[in-house]
Amino acid sequence: MTTGGATCRVEGESILAVRGDKNDPFSRGYICPKAYGLKELYHDPDRLRGPVRRRGREWEEITWEQAYDEVASRLIAIRERYGPDAIGMYSGNPVVHDLGALLYRTVLRRALNSKSLFNAAAIDTLPKIVQTGLMFGGPFPSAVPIPDIDRTAYLLVVGANPAVSHGSLMTMPNAPGRLKAILKRGGKVVVIDPRRTETAKIASEHHFIRPAGDAAFLLAIVHTLFDEGLVKLGAAASLVDGLDTVRAAARDFAPESVATYCGIAAPVIRRIAREMSAADSAACYGRLGTCVQEFGTLTSWGCDLVNVLTGNLDRPGGVMFPQPAASLDAALPKGKGFKMARWSSRVGGQPEVEGMIPSSTMADEMLTPGDGQVRAMILLMTNPLRSALHSARLETAFAGLDFLVAIDFYINETTRHADVILPTPSPAELASYELGFYHLSVRNVAKWSQLVVSPPRGAPETWQVLSTLSARLMGLDGGSEKDVDDFIFRRLAESVVREDDRWPGLSVDEIVTTLGEGIGPERIVDMLLRIGPHGDGFGRKPEGLTLATVQASTHGIDLGPLQPRLPDVINTAGGMIELAPPMVLGDLARLWNRMMEPARSMVLIGRRDLRTSNSFMHNLPALVKGPNRCTLQISPQDAGEIGAKNGSLVRVTSRVGSVVAPAEVTDDLMPGVVSLPHGWGHDVEDSRLTVAKAHPGVNTNVLTDDQAYDIPSGTAVLFGTPVSVGLSGEAPSG
Ligand SMILES: Nc1nc2c(c(=O)[nH]1)N[C@H]1C(S)=C(S)[C@@H](COP(=O)(O)OP(=O)(O)OC[C@H]3O[C@@H](n4cnc5c(=O)[nH]c(N)nc54)[C@H](O)[C@@H]3O)O[C@H]1N2
Ligand SMILES: Nc1nc2c(c(=O)[nH]1)N[C@H]1C(S)=C(S)[C@@H](COP(=O)(O)OP(=O)(O)OC[C@H]3O[C@@H](n4cnc5c(=O)[nH]c(N)nc54)[C@H](O)[C@@H]3O)O[C@H]1N2
Ligand SMILES: [Mo]
């Protein structure tokens, strides 16, 4: 049985082993450590198999019918009393891997009709969404240029650690192998990071940067390109607006002026600019370190300016736009791809972006009385009390809600506050198709992964839970599941099929009739594949893809390397790449002011390791065994100053909180920077996480500050929190 890039050996209801699938054309046998977790997650006795309701400090098992009744009646009562915005929803990171959740959360959002919609993307990607939306026109994710890593001659990695994370906005199996292949073919990988990461250790060179120094560093590259006459636009040549404005904006950012602030010497910055301009192809890739920092939008902009101005947008080996076989963005009207700031968050005034408000606003919206105050929350696969900023304030906010429902399979630090928990099956029990990630993938591929084991009898799939809740909230509960799904499917078909589309004469009626027997995510993916760029157009191109042909190819279909398609992607109102969006330029003064301030003496950044997936894999013995990984990494110089040695307990204090963690002294860290991983702190009594509680670690988001955010996008600062550190006499918290 194969799933994702993995093959699983199954006997009865047990998963015996998980291995890489050597015949998968994309992964070639490599699987991410998370896939190894499939088996342990499936067998984890702490994982909920049916809905539970809280009774004081106890949990009682209830039927699905009781659960739906309770959730719907409580939510409807709150909506009637306080209006739709009083019900918030936060959809978390695992949603992107759960096809049913990804497709049917949209339905639930429509049913809620609330402005209080939070999203993991609004904690980790908003600056990129805003910047690519303004520059290229959106919608996210189809306007994000992705490094063509398999063909590039020069990769500049800024604030990302793909060797551990497998990329994300450059999704790929076997990132270390692909990075090494660049060097093997004579290319170069340059890493800019305050930590000498696993990626840096593979790279040709690594430079420490002071956290949040990136916007200045990238603008200094842009400055150099103009200053030394190296600007070339390549495929973008006839498609850019605002080149002179960029030149003027970069004038003040000479490498010599920013070197002290960002910590990278001027000659190095100039050399990188020259090398990128001269390389046969080059790509600048930024990820979390460019997003969850003080200047996320400016930094994300800087990355793509470098890509455009070195002639690398939309060329093989540069950054390119994937063309997924199935996409929900199929039919947005041209020029209307991206929307933001149609309203602002009620309390902090942060702009809405594509219907989401930044997660930095969540506690405010829950705690501040008044019209529109959030009084109930729906959590869809998220653990914000460990993954979102300023945990203490958020804890108060969640504890004070009138009603909380979690669609989740653990009773963890957040869901313990829930009134009802609705567990959906574990990933091994669901078929999957990476609808979201194929937009960000370094190759065009299409693979349907069958479920490995069947969910228990009577247990609904994720889409069924979301569809049932949506139906009840919309007052459609009289109809059968099939009736409701037919209704949902028709609405979706109407939104993705355009008259001037690639399939002449194809109508919604024809689609709905042809797929009339189907139900759930499979039917939707079938439609999206068939109307997609490689599809069969409902028989109009018989050799094209359908769900059946994709499913029949157990190892996945390779649709080849990324292809140039810039004119197709640009979706701004003016039809041009907006190199200098006013909203982005407007933030330069803030950067400039910051550069004039004295440097912060100590700041905290995050860290991922191979055996984590944010906060939720710590209950799996194979993924937590071994030495404690929740350590405070600190440079020898800083450790010396406070008298800390390996293992010394160090207190880290920010404006909003304080934690104690064991020191790990390492010259991998830049002096003036300390690093703690996130997702730990499994230290609350009433969670049900037996294994995680035995390896609690500390919660770094006790320290992150709700008043620190990137202004244009509202994104919380998770990296670069000013802290003080000192030896602690006490036992570690937790
Ligand atoms: N194993 C594993 N893989 C994962 C995840 C996981 O939890 N575990 N999470 C997934 C998720 S949700 C995401 S979003 C992706 C994230 O993917 P990545 O962004 O590749 O992952 P991070 O390790 O957070 O890398 C961010 C890097 O930015 C650096 N950094 C911090 N501050 C700054 C700064 O100011 N400037 C610069 N230049 N660098 C800075 C950090 O040291 C770190 O190396 O990973 C995904 N993959
Ligand atoms: N300080 C700091 N904070 C960070 C980060 C950082 O680098 N530093 N990274 C940030 C990033 S990039 C992200 S994306 C967020 C992620 O943060 P979250 O979106 O909160 O993701 P997780 O922490 O993985 O929590 C996932 C939740 O979903 C549940 N779950 C997991 N899989 C499934 C499933 O298949 N079905 C069901 N029903 N439930 C499931 C788990 O039990 C858990 O409660 O964290 C952010 N927080
Ligand atoms: Mo993320």
Short mmCIF file of N, CA and C and ligand atoms in Angstrom, two decimals, residues 93 124 287 608, ligand 3:
data_model
loop_
_atom_site.label_atom_id
_atom_site.label_comp_id
_atom_site.label_asym_id
_atom_site.label_seq_id
_atom_site.Cartn_x
_atom_site.Cartn_y
_atom_site.Cartn_z
N ASN A 93 -2.11 24.15 10.79
CA ASN A 93 -1.18 23.64 9.79
C ASN A 93 -1.57 22.28 9.18
N ASP A 124 2.19 32.12 9.44
CA ASP A 124 3.49 31.79 8.85
C ASP A 124 3.74 32.31 7.43
N ARG A 287 11.97 31.75 3.54
CA ARG A 287 10.82 31.11 4.16
C ARG A 287 10.56 31.72 5.53
N ARG A 608 13.61 24.27 14.07
CA ARG A 608 12.90 23.02 13.80
C ARG A 608 13.91 21.89 13.76
MO MO B 3 4.05 26.74 9.06
#
